[in-house]
Every structure is written in C-alpha cells, then in structure tokens.
GROMACS .gro file of C-alpha atoms in nm:
model
  430
    1MET     CA    1   2.691  -0.252   0.420
    2VAL     CA    2   2.678  -0.631   0.406
    3LEU     CA    3   2.501  -0.774   0.104
    4ASP     CA    4   2.234  -1.035   0.155
    5PRO     CA    5   2.339  -1.345  -0.044
    6GLY     CA    6   1.977  -1.449  -0.078
    7SER     CA    7   1.869  -1.135  -0.257
    8ALA     CA    8   1.672  -1.189  -0.575
    9ALA     CA    9   1.879  -0.926  -0.747
   10GLY     CA   10   2.207  -1.007  -0.586
   11GLY     CA   11   2.219  -0.755  -0.303
   12GLY     CA   12   2.066  -0.656   0.027
   13LEU     CA   13   2.132  -0.479   0.353
   14GLY     CA   14   2.271  -0.715   0.610
   15ALA     CA   15   2.050  -0.830   0.894
   16GLY     CA   16   2.191  -0.802   1.241
   17ALA     CA   17   2.021  -0.859   1.571
   18ALA     CA   18   1.701  -0.701   1.454
   19PRO     CA   19   1.401  -0.669   1.682
   20ARG     CA   20   1.143  -0.932   1.595
   21LEU     CA   21   0.830  -0.770   1.460
   22PRO     CA   22   0.482  -0.890   1.553
   23ASP     CA   23   0.213  -0.996   1.312
   24ARG     CA   24  -0.027  -0.728   1.195
   25HIS     CA   25  -0.361  -0.735   1.362
   26ASP     CA   26  -0.540  -0.737   1.029
   27PRO     CA   27  -0.541  -1.054   0.815
   28LEU     CA   28  -0.208  -1.145   0.661
   29LEU     CA   29  -0.135  -0.968   0.334
   30CYS     CA   30   0.025  -1.120   0.031
   31SER     CA   31   0.068  -0.997  -0.333
   32TRP     CA   32  -0.129  -1.033  -0.650
   33PRO     CA   33  -0.004  -1.284  -0.900
   34SER     CA   34   0.225  -1.180  -1.173
   35PRO     CA   35   0.284  -1.348  -1.508
   36PRO     CA   36   0.569  -1.600  -1.509
   37PRO     CA   37   0.898  -1.407  -1.487
   38PRO     CA   38   1.121  -1.394  -1.791
   39ALA     CA   39   1.411  -1.545  -1.600
   40PRO     CA   40   1.418  -1.831  -1.348
   41ARG     CA   41   1.517  -1.588  -1.073
   42PRO     CA   42   1.246  -1.606  -0.804
   43ALA     CA   43   1.057  -1.298  -0.697
   44PRO     CA   44   1.004  -1.214  -0.331
   45ARG     CA   45   0.683  -1.386  -0.234
   46CYS     CA   46   0.515  -1.510   0.082
   47PRO     CA   47   0.747  -1.801   0.162
   48ARG     CA   48   0.703  -2.049   0.437
   49GLY     CA   49   0.801  -1.890   0.764
   50THR     CA   50   0.726  -1.545   0.625
   51ARG     CA   51   0.480  -1.292   0.760
   52ARG     CA   52   0.376  -1.006   0.539
   53LEU     CA   53   0.385  -0.671   0.715
   54SER     CA   54   0.308  -0.417   0.448
   55GLU     CA   55   0.331  -0.325   0.087
   56THR     CA   56   0.385   0.005  -0.080
   57GLY     CA   57   0.169   0.068  -0.373
   58ALA     CA   58   0.219  -0.094  -0.695
   59GLY     CA   59   0.395  -0.035  -1.001
   60MET     CA   60   0.303  -0.231  -1.301
   61ARG     CA   61   0.551  -0.314  -1.573
   62ARG     CA   62   0.541  -0.122  -1.892
   63SER     CA   63   0.426  -0.312  -2.198
   64GLU     CA   64   0.654  -0.352  -2.493
   65SER     CA   65   0.375  -0.193  -2.689
   66ALA     CA   66   0.100  -0.012  -2.505
   67GLY     CA   67  -0.177  -0.129  -2.731
   68ARG     CA   68  -0.101  -0.499  -2.754
   69ARG     CA   69  -0.361  -0.702  -2.568
   70GLY     CA   70  -0.489  -0.386  -2.410
   71GLY     CA   71  -0.147  -0.270  -2.301
   72GLY     CA   72   0.077  -0.463  -2.067
   73MET     CA   73   0.169  -0.378  -1.712
   74ARG     CA   74   0.359  -0.064  -1.634
   75ALA     CA   75   0.625   0.017  -1.380
   76ALA     CA   76   0.433   0.292  -1.207
   77ALA     CA   77   0.311   0.329  -0.852
   78SER     CA   78  -0.045   0.274  -0.958
   79LEU     CA   79  -0.187   0.034  -0.705
   80PRO     CA   80  -0.077  -0.215  -0.450
   81HIS     CA   81  -0.009  -0.571  -0.563
   82ILE     CA   82   0.003  -0.900  -0.391
   83ALA     CA   83   0.249  -1.194  -0.458
   84ARG     CA   84   0.170  -1.558  -0.476
   85GLY     CA   85   0.236  -1.784  -0.179
   86ARG     CA   86   0.497  -2.055  -0.200
   87GLY     CA   87   0.246  -2.312  -0.083
   88GLU     CA   88   0.094  -2.298  -0.431
   89GLU     CA   89   0.415  -2.409  -0.595
   90GLY     CA   90   0.415  -2.761  -0.465
   91GLY     CA   91   0.593  -2.913  -0.170
   92GLY     CA   92   0.450  -2.882   0.177
   93ARG     CA   93   0.096  -2.757   0.203
   94ARG     CA   94   0.000  -2.481   0.441
   95SER     CA   95  -0.285  -2.242   0.502
   96PRO     CA   96  -0.266  -1.973   0.233
   97CYS     CA   97  -0.228  -1.603   0.299
   98LEU     CA   98  -0.559  -1.420   0.290
   99LEU     CA   99  -0.504  -1.235  -0.034
  100VAL     CA  100  -0.343  -1.536  -0.199
  101ALA     CA  101  -0.667  -1.721  -0.129
  102LEU     CA  102  -0.846  -1.435  -0.305
  103ARG     CA  103  -0.631  -1.461  -0.618
  104PRO     CA  104  -0.822  -1.624  -0.904
  105ARG     CA  105  -0.627  -1.924  -1.027
  106ASN     CA  106  -0.747  -1.863  -1.383
  107VAL     CA  107  -0.675  -1.489  -1.387
  108GLU     CA  108  -0.443  -1.502  -1.691
  109ALA     CA  109  -0.681  -1.713  -1.898
  110GLU     CA  110  -0.969  -1.480  -1.813
  111ARG     CA  111  -0.755  -1.179  -1.899
  112GLU     CA  112  -0.690  -1.316  -2.247
  113ARG     CA  113  -1.058  -1.393  -2.296
  114PHE     CA  114  -1.156  -1.044  -2.174
  115PHE     CA  115  -0.922  -0.869  -2.419
  116ARG     CA  116  -1.018  -1.098  -2.707
  117ALA     CA  117  -1.381  -1.002  -2.645
  118SER     CA  118  -1.286  -0.634  -2.677
  119PHE     CA  119  -1.371  -0.585  -2.307
  120ALA     CA  120  -1.734  -0.696  -2.356
  121TYR     CA  121  -1.708  -0.996  -2.122
  122ASP     CA  122  -1.732  -1.040  -1.746
  123PRO     CA  123  -1.462  -1.277  -1.615
  124GLN     CA  124  -1.567  -1.592  -1.436
  125PHE     CA  125  -1.303  -1.638  -1.168
  126GLU     CA  126  -1.207  -1.963  -1.005
  127TYR     CA  127  -1.021  -2.001  -0.676
  128ALA     CA  128  -0.789  -2.274  -0.554
  129GLU     CA  129  -0.974  -2.288  -0.224
  130PRO     CA  130  -1.310  -2.152  -0.111
  131VAL     CA  131  -1.288  -1.789  -0.010
  132PRO     CA  132  -1.369  -1.766   0.363
  133ALA     CA  133  -1.722  -1.634   0.412
  134ALA     CA  134  -1.606  -1.423   0.707
  135VAL     CA  135  -1.358  -1.242   0.482
  136LEU     CA  136  -1.616  -1.172   0.215
  137ASP     CA  137  -1.858  -1.046   0.478
  138LYS     CA  138  -1.598  -0.819   0.634
  139TYR     CA  139  -1.484  -0.665   0.306
  140GLY     CA  140  -1.798  -0.705   0.097
  141ALA     CA  141  -1.940  -0.357   0.151
  142ALA     CA  142  -1.784  -0.043   0.003
  143SER     CA  143  -1.814   0.305   0.146
  144ASP     CA  144  -1.903   0.610  -0.061
  145ARG     CA  145  -1.821   0.853   0.219
  146PHE     CA  146  -1.512   0.999   0.050
  147VAL     CA  147  -1.595   0.945  -0.317
  148ALA     CA  148  -1.629   1.317  -0.390
  149GLN     CA  149  -1.284   1.380  -0.243
  150ALA     CA  150  -1.134   1.087  -0.434
  151ILE     CA  151  -1.270   1.217  -0.766
  152ARG     CA  152  -1.145   1.567  -0.694
  153ILE     CA  153  -0.792   1.438  -0.626
  154ILE     CA  154  -0.790   1.226  -0.943
  155ARG     CA  155  -0.914   1.512  -1.159
  156ALA     CA  156  -0.663   1.754  -1.006
  157VAL     CA  157  -0.378   1.529  -1.121
  158LEU     CA  158  -0.521   1.489  -1.471
  159GLU     CA  159  -0.592   1.860  -1.507
  160LYS     CA  160  -0.234   1.947  -1.416
  161TYR     CA  161  -0.048   1.667  -1.597
  162GLY     CA  162  -0.289   1.532  -1.860
  163THR     CA  163  -0.227   1.165  -1.780
  164TYR     CA  164  -0.099   0.970  -1.484
  165GLU     CA  165   0.202   0.860  -1.688
  166SER     CA  166   0.298   1.224  -1.740
  167PHE     CA  167   0.251   1.291  -1.369
  168GLU     CA  168   0.478   1.000  -1.284
  169VAL     CA  169   0.761   1.118  -1.507
  170ALA     CA  170   0.727   1.484  -1.407
  171THR     CA  171   0.717   1.430  -1.032
  172GLY     CA  172   0.889   1.093  -0.982
  173GLY     CA  173   1.197   1.175  -1.184
  174ARG     CA  174   1.422   0.926  -1.356
  175LEU     CA  175   1.460   0.560  -1.265
  176LEU     CA  176   1.767   0.493  -1.049
  177SER     CA  177   2.046   0.243  -1.107
  178LYS     CA  178   2.119  -0.026  -0.849
  179CYS     CA  179   2.416   0.167  -0.716
  180GLN     CA  180   2.208   0.479  -0.677
  181ILE     CA  181   1.930   0.283  -0.504
  182TRP     CA  182   2.178   0.133  -0.256
  183SER     CA  183   2.316   0.477  -0.184
  184VAL     CA  184   1.969   0.615  -0.104
  185ILE     CA  185   1.886   0.311   0.112
  186ARG     CA  186   2.214   0.329   0.303
  187LYS     CA  187   2.170   0.698   0.380
  188TYR     CA  188   1.809   0.646   0.487
  189MET     CA  189   1.893   0.358   0.719
  190GLN     CA  190   2.163   0.573   0.878
  191LYS     CA  191   1.908   0.851   0.936
  192GLU     CA  192   1.676   0.607   1.114
  193GLY     CA  193   1.956   0.437   1.307
  194CYS     CA  194   1.864   0.092   1.183
  195VAL     CA  195   2.163  -0.009   0.969
  196GLY     CA  196   2.201  -0.387   0.987
  197GLU     CA  197   1.848  -0.450   1.114
  198VAL     CA  198   1.656  -0.483   0.789
  199VAL     CA  199   1.747  -0.707   0.497
  200VAL     CA  200   1.683  -0.523   0.171
  201GLN     CA  201   1.651  -0.705  -0.160
  202LEU     CA  202   1.638  -0.551  -0.506
  203THR     CA  203   1.443  -0.733  -0.774
  204ASP     CA  204   1.308  -0.672  -1.123
  205ASP     CA  205   1.041  -0.941  -1.085
  206LEU     CA  206   0.826  -0.780  -0.818
  207LEU     CA  207   0.517  -0.600  -0.941
  208SER     CA  208   0.470  -0.381  -0.634
  209GLN     CA  209   0.702  -0.095  -0.547
  210ALA     CA  210   0.796  -0.258  -0.221
  211VAL     CA  211   0.706  -0.546   0.009
  212MET     CA  212   0.787  -0.552   0.382
  213MET     CA  213   0.783  -0.890   0.552
  214VAL     CA  214   0.945  -1.091   0.828
  215GLU     CA  215   1.137  -1.385   0.683
  216ASP     CA  216   1.314  -1.628   0.914
  217SER     CA  217   1.265  -1.379   1.199
  218ARG     CA  218   1.441  -1.104   1.001
  219PRO     CA  219   1.261  -0.791   0.879
  220THR     CA  220   1.299  -0.799   0.501
  221LEU     CA  221   1.216  -0.528   0.250
  222ALA     CA  222   1.198  -0.615  -0.120
  223ILE     CA  223   1.216  -0.320  -0.360
  224ASN     CA  224   1.118  -0.322  -0.725
  225LEU     CA  225   1.394  -0.182  -0.947
  226ALA     CA  226   1.132  -0.071  -1.200
  227GLY     CA  227   0.960   0.155  -0.947
  228ALA     CA  228   1.262   0.316  -0.782
  229ARG     CA  229   1.236   0.674  -0.904
  230GLN     CA  230   1.463   0.960  -0.817
  231HIS     CA  231   1.214   1.166  -0.615
  232TRP     CA  232   0.993   0.884  -0.486
  233LEU     CA  233   1.231   0.625  -0.342
  234GLU     CA  234   1.283   0.798  -0.009
  235GLY     CA  235   0.905   0.833   0.027
  236MET     CA  236   0.875   0.458  -0.010
  237LEU     CA  237   1.136   0.415   0.264
  238ARG     CA  238   0.946   0.655   0.489
  239HIS     CA  239   0.637   0.441   0.428
  240GLU     CA  240   0.793   0.102   0.494
  241ILE     CA  241   1.081   0.172   0.735
  242GLY     CA  242   0.992   0.510   0.884
  243THR     CA  243   0.632   0.407   0.955
  244HIS     CA  244   0.560   0.033   0.950
  245TYR     CA  245   0.899  -0.090   1.075
  246ILE     CA  246   0.957   0.175   1.342
  247ARG     CA  247   0.603   0.149   1.480
  248GLY     CA  248   0.643  -0.229   1.476
  249VAL     CA  249   0.966  -0.216   1.674
  250ASN     CA  250   0.815   0.024   1.927
  251ASN     CA  251   0.508  -0.199   1.953
  252THR     CA  252   0.715  -0.496   2.073
  253ARG     CA  253   0.799  -0.307   2.392
  254GLN     CA  254   0.442  -0.211   2.479
  255PRO     CA  255   0.209  -0.398   2.715
  256TRP     CA  256  -0.038  -0.429   2.426
  257HIS     CA  257   0.207  -0.603   2.191
  258SER     CA  258  -0.004  -0.921   2.193
  259SER     CA  259  -0.366  -0.975   2.095
  260GLU     CA  260  -0.445  -1.036   2.462
  261GLY     CA  261  -0.282  -0.706   2.552
  262ARG     CA  262  -0.481  -0.520   2.289
  263LYS     CA  263  -0.800  -0.661   2.438
  264GLN     CA  264  -0.688  -0.575   2.789
  265TYR     CA  265  -0.633  -0.211   2.694
  266SER     CA  266  -0.940  -0.199   2.469
  267LEU     CA  267  -0.741  -0.082   2.169
  268LYS     CA  268  -0.910   0.018   1.848
  269PRO     CA  269  -0.779  -0.150   1.531
  270ALA     CA  270  -0.443  -0.019   1.408
  271ASN     CA  271  -0.604   0.056   1.072
  272PRO     CA  272  -0.699   0.290   0.919
  273THR     CA  273  -0.436   0.488   1.116
  274GLU     CA  274  -0.146   0.260   1.018
  275GLU     CA  275  -0.194   0.270   0.642
  276GLY     CA  276  -0.318   0.629   0.641
  277LEU     CA  277  -0.005   0.748   0.823
  278ALA     CA  278   0.226   0.543   0.599
  279SER     CA  279   0.053   0.675   0.286
  280LEU     CA  280   0.097   1.034   0.402
  281HIS     CA  281   0.464   0.969   0.468
  282SER     CA  282   0.505   0.836   0.113
  283VAL     CA  283   0.420   1.178  -0.033
  284LEU     CA  284   0.528   1.393   0.263
  285PHE     CA  285   0.809   1.591   0.101
  286ARG     CA  286   0.703   1.581  -0.263
  287LYS     CA  287   0.664   1.919  -0.429
  288GLN     CA  288   0.329   1.800  -0.563
  289PRO     CA  289   0.203   1.553  -0.298
  290PHE     CA  290  -0.103   1.427  -0.483
  291LEU     CA  291  -0.283   1.131  -0.327
  292TRP     CA  292  -0.359   0.968  -0.664
  293ARG     CA  293  -0.313   0.605  -0.570
  294ALA     CA  294  -0.525   0.613  -0.256
  295ALA     CA  295  -0.795   0.814  -0.433
  296LEU     CA  296  -0.819   0.588  -0.740
  297LEU     CA  297  -0.831   0.273  -0.527
  298TYR     CA  298  -1.111   0.420  -0.318
  299TYR     CA  299  -1.311   0.526  -0.623
  300THR     CA  300  -1.261   0.195  -0.805
  301ILE     CA  301  -1.385  -0.010  -0.513
  302GLU     CA  302  -1.692   0.206  -0.463
  303ARG     CA  303  -1.783   0.173  -0.831
  304ALA     CA  304  -1.715  -0.203  -0.826
  305SER     CA  305  -1.978  -0.241  -0.557
  306ARG     CA  306  -2.236  -0.109  -0.806
  307LEU     CA  307  -2.107  -0.234  -1.142
  308SER     CA  308  -2.012  -0.547  -1.329
  309PHE     CA  309  -1.647  -0.602  -1.420
  310SER     CA  310  -1.689  -0.487  -1.780
  311ALA     CA  311  -1.889  -0.179  -1.678
  312LEU     CA  312  -1.627  -0.091  -1.416
  313PHE     CA  313  -1.353  -0.130  -1.676
  314GLN     CA  314  -1.535   0.108  -1.906
  315ASP     CA  315  -1.604   0.356  -1.624
  316LEU     CA  316  -1.233   0.377  -1.532
  317GLU     CA  317  -1.138   0.476  -1.886
  318GLN     CA  318  -1.216   0.839  -1.802
  319TYR     CA  319  -0.922   0.836  -1.560
  320VAL     CA  320  -0.690   0.559  -1.681
  321GLN     CA  321  -0.630   0.510  -2.053
  322ASP     CA  322  -0.399   0.209  -2.040
  323ALA     CA  323  -0.621  -0.101  -2.064
  324GLY     CA  324  -0.366  -0.320  -1.886
  325VAL     CA  325  -0.361  -0.088  -1.588
  326ARG     CA  326  -0.741  -0.074  -1.579
  327TRP     CA  327  -0.757  -0.453  -1.582
  328GLU     CA  328  -0.534  -0.467  -1.274
  329TYR     CA  329  -0.747  -0.218  -1.083
  330CYS     CA  330  -1.065  -0.404  -1.175
  331VAL     CA  331  -0.927  -0.744  -1.074
  332ARG     CA  332  -0.814  -0.605  -0.743
  333ALA     CA  333  -1.155  -0.452  -0.674
  334LYS     CA  334  -1.344  -0.765  -0.786
  335ARG     CA  335  -1.131  -1.033  -0.620
  336GLY     CA  336  -1.329  -1.279  -0.416
  337GLN     CA  337  -1.610  -1.283  -0.672
  338THR     CA  338  -1.677  -1.577  -0.902
  339ASP     CA  339  -1.929  -1.424  -1.142
  340THR     CA  340  -1.808  -1.069  -1.199
  341SER     CA  341  -2.115  -0.979  -1.404
  342GLN     CA  342  -2.272  -0.904  -1.067
  343PRO     CA  343  -2.202  -0.591  -0.860
  344GLY     CA  344  -1.961  -0.654  -0.576
  345CYS     CA  345  -1.621  -0.559  -0.438
  346PHE     CA  346  -1.337  -0.641  -0.201
  347SER     CA  347  -1.322  -0.318  -0.004
  348LYS     CA  348  -0.998  -0.347   0.195
  349ASP     CA  349  -0.803  -0.097  -0.019
  350GLN     CA  350  -1.034   0.186   0.081
  351VAL     CA  351  -0.834   0.195   0.406
  352TYR     CA  352  -0.564   0.418   0.249
  353LEU     CA  353  -0.775   0.723   0.170
  354ASP     CA  354  -0.993   0.666   0.475
  355GLY     CA  355  -0.690   0.674   0.704
  356ILE     CA  356  -0.534   0.970   0.526
  357LEU     CA  357  -0.842   1.188   0.560
  358ARG     CA  358  -0.897   1.098   0.925
  359ILE     CA  359  -0.540   1.186   1.015
  360LEU     CA  360  -0.550   1.512   0.819
  361ARG     CA  361  -0.879   1.603   0.985
  362HIS     CA  362  -0.726   1.567   1.334
  363ARG     CA  363  -0.366   1.659   1.253
  364GLN     CA  364  -0.367   1.966   1.480
  365THR     CA  365  -0.448   1.757   1.788
  366ILE     CA  366  -0.251   1.438   1.713
  367ASP     CA  367   0.082   1.396   1.892
  368PHE     CA  368   0.265   1.239   1.597
  369PRO     CA  369   0.591   1.146   1.775
  370LEU     CA  370   0.385   0.977   2.046
  371LEU     CA  371   0.177   0.801   1.779
  372ALA     CA  372   0.502   0.650   1.648
  373ALA     CA  373   0.641   0.572   1.994
  374LEU     CA  374   0.336   0.381   2.118
  375GLY     CA  375   0.351   0.128   1.834
  376LYS     CA  376   0.062  -0.013   1.635
  377VAL     CA  377  -0.215   0.199   1.782
  378SER     CA  378  -0.489   0.422   1.644
  379TYR     CA  379  -0.452   0.798   1.674
  380GLU     CA  380  -0.777   0.785   1.873
  381ASP     CA  381  -0.608   0.585   2.151
  382VAL     CA  382  -0.291   0.792   2.189
  383ASN     CA  383  -0.394   1.026   2.470
  384ARG     CA  384  -0.549   0.744   2.670
  385LEU     CA  385  -0.249   0.512   2.633
  386LYS     CA  386   0.040   0.750   2.691
  387LYS     CA  387   0.043   0.692   3.069
  388PHE     CA  388   0.074   0.317   3.012
  389GLY     CA  389   0.327   0.323   2.729
  390VAL     CA  390   0.694   0.228   2.752
  391LEU     CA  391   0.850   0.540   2.603
  392GLU     CA  392   1.210   0.506   2.714
  393LYS     CA  393   1.433   0.449   2.409
  394ALA     CA  394   1.131   0.461   2.178
  395ARG     CA  395   1.225   0.524   1.816
  396ILE     CA  396   1.090   0.831   1.643
  397PRO     CA  397   1.124   0.865   1.262
  398HIS     CA  398   1.394   1.117   1.174
  399PHE     CA  399   1.152   1.320   0.963
  400MET     CA  400   0.939   1.389   1.272
  401GLN     CA  401   1.229   1.551   1.455
  402ASP     CA  402   1.149   1.887   1.297
  403LEU     CA  403   0.784   1.882   1.392
  404GLU     CA  404   0.715   2.231   1.261
  405ARG     CA  405   0.830   2.131   0.913
  406TYR     CA  406   0.637   1.804   0.938
  407MET     CA  407   0.314   1.987   1.019
  408LYS     CA  408   0.367   2.235   0.734
  409GLN     CA  409   0.403   1.945   0.493
  410LEU     CA  410   0.073   1.798   0.610
  411ASP     CA  411  -0.087   2.136   0.546
  412HIS     CA  412   0.068   2.133   0.197
  413ILE     CA  413  -0.087   1.791   0.129
  414VAL     CA  414  -0.427   1.927   0.228
  415THR     CA  415  -0.395   2.226  -0.005
  416THR     CA  416  -0.249   2.034  -0.302
  417ASN     CA  417  -0.535   1.786  -0.297
  418GLY     CA  418  -0.808   2.049  -0.284
  419LEU     CA  419  -0.913   1.974   0.072
  420ASN     CA  420  -0.997   2.227   0.343
  421GLU     CA  421  -1.062   2.236   0.714
  422GLU     CA  422  -1.434   2.305   0.694
  423GLU     CA  423  -1.491   2.014   0.456
  424LEU     CA  424  -1.291   1.772   0.670
  425GLU     CA  425  -1.481   1.875   0.981
  426GLN     CA  426  -1.812   1.817   0.806
  427LEU     CA  427  -1.700   1.479   0.674
  428LEU     CA  428  -1.559   1.367   1.008
  429PRO     CA  429  -1.734   1.550   1.292
  430ASP     CA  430  -1.606   1.496   1.646
   0.00000   0.00000   0.00000
C-alpha cells in the first residue's frame, strides 16, 4: 500500500488510475466548522478543486471535562458534520459550498454567550454571505411523518444502554491504533477490488467520522482517528466505499451519468435512496444495529421547526445529557436562521431515516445488486432502467454477494429497531 504524502496524519492509500466520480445531484456538501485545531496540521476540508461526495456521521471530540462550558465535543458517531471551505481562509475567492454558506460565522462567539447565559438565550447567527432563498425554501419545512418511529428507536437505545455514550462503548468497541486502522482499510479495499483507486487520509482534526470527496480528480476518503472503533470502522467503509464510491463508479458508465441524461430518462432524485442505503450499510452487520443517529437527527429537525433554539436545546436533554453534543445538534438543525428565537429548521438531515424506512419497506422487492450496478438511481427506478443500463463489468459490493445473508441482516435491523411489516406498509403504502 502506497502512502499518500499529502495525508493530514501522514498516511493514505495510494491513488492509481481511479475512475473519476461525478458530482452528486444534490447541492454540494461540506462540513460544519470546528474550533481551531490544537496543532497547525490542516484538517481535510473542501479545498479548491474538491467536490464533496458524502460524509459518514459525526463524531464529536470528548471534552477534557464533561461539565466545562456545557461539555466539549465528543468523539462519537453522533451526527454528521461539515468542514469549512478553503475559500474562507483567504486567497482566491470562489463560490462557497452550500453548507459552508449555511455555517454561522459567529458560531463560537454565540456558543460562549449561550453557555454563559445558562442556556436561556437564543443565538443570533450571522453569515458571511446571504443564504440563498432557494435553499431555505427547499429545506425550510420539516416532516413529522416518521417522528414516532424516530422516538421509538432513540428510546430503545436508552432503555438498553442507559446513555448513548454507554451504547457507543458497548457496541463500537475500543478505539483502534493507526496500524490497526490501516489493516482494516487494506483488507476492505481488497474485498472491494479497489486497492489503489481511493486515497485515504487519517486525521485527528476532523470532527466527522469520515468525509468522501474528489480532490484533484482523485477519490479521497478522510477518516477521523477519534471515531475509528473496533466494530464500527468496517461499517463506515461499507457506507463510503461500498455504497457511495461503488455506485458512483457504476454511474459513470450509465447513459444517465450527466444531468441531461437524468432528465432524458426521467430519473427520480438519487436521495433518499442513496443516503438511506449507505446508512443501512453502516449498521448492516452490527449485533445491535440501532439507527440512533438517523433517528435523533430526524427528531431534532422536526422539533426545531416548532421550537426556538433554547427550547429545542432543553427538549433534547431527555435524550442527550451532554450539553456540548446538544449544542451541535441544535446548531445543525437551526443553520440558515438568523434569529433562532423563532421556530424554523434546515431539514436536509431527515433524508437518512426517510431513506432507511423506504428501503426497509420495499426490501423484499428491491433488486439490491442491480440497485448498486445502475449507479446513482432511486430504488423506484430500478426495474424501469435495467433494460437501458450498462451492466457489463458493473461493480457489486462484496457484502451483497451472499444475498441471503444480506436480506437476513436487513430483517434484523427491522426487528432491533422495533419496526414491523404492517407498520411500514401503513406508513408507506404502495
């Protein structure tokens, strides 16, 4: 394995003649700002010439003392994060990534004021540039369709483990060393037959568990050392490589690989299928495949649409004790707002649970290998598109090879999370 000399942590998988991945069809994603890193080593961000493909949910760094300033950030897979664009650091100016534009420029100052006020204050966010009205319109309305299911999943985790932190330790296992992480990555890349195609960087500065992007035409995956747990790392690789990367590579060979092609074939949006499928793959082979992250994001956004920031923060205390973690969830749900004393949300993160439940509802009729082979398509389009698809030499994730086992694991996810067929059919009728 060739190390990437540009890795933030001094190592990466070499990049060979990798297939060039297309842009996502949704707006470009970037990551939420982090406090200045303790060392000058740069974190993977959204650099010039970089397209963000995906991100696996977010771990926040653990505080040196949980109670100080409401608790710091912890290194758990709590929620997805978004990193700051290089255009903000000076130098050449360019159009910012969507979620960078939604990052309040005064978020740290407002955090300090919020904690000093003992949480009885609604932050007044400022933005470097006006938030596009079209974006706010698109993501300004939350859904409550799956709130009951989200609450049930959250409570199931807390009833079994007491706290999320206990769940993380019990099911995620110990944190891995760099050598152990490289070993897992190497073996996984061999399973998928993509050694040398994806640059992998290890960093201790990244707040999310993982970030997948295309940098200088090379697929690049940044992995947070603080979130690489013994029993969860391969799930993250199934999410990023086994789902997003493989479907992206297959998509480049399809007649609908361009926006014009998608219009020609009347394709539905890739989401919520894309993120729902990737999220299922993250937990696919866990003994306790709880959908905590997707459920809590969904619930938080729905409540944000009805509550002020401070009321939302208080509401989340029943599920999340760490004040630093709650702050992060609230900021994510309220981004785009200026006066957070008003109800309102940014609803994009509801896509995870939405996609999960739709796929589980129709899992008996979905051709999952074909869903991977056809590229960035919705499960609803698979049967219609199969006669037009280029299937020769299509890549299928290794974990789909034993389809009987794969389907049993999906059934296990349904059972673990307190779902059932009758309920799913009622929620999502044909």
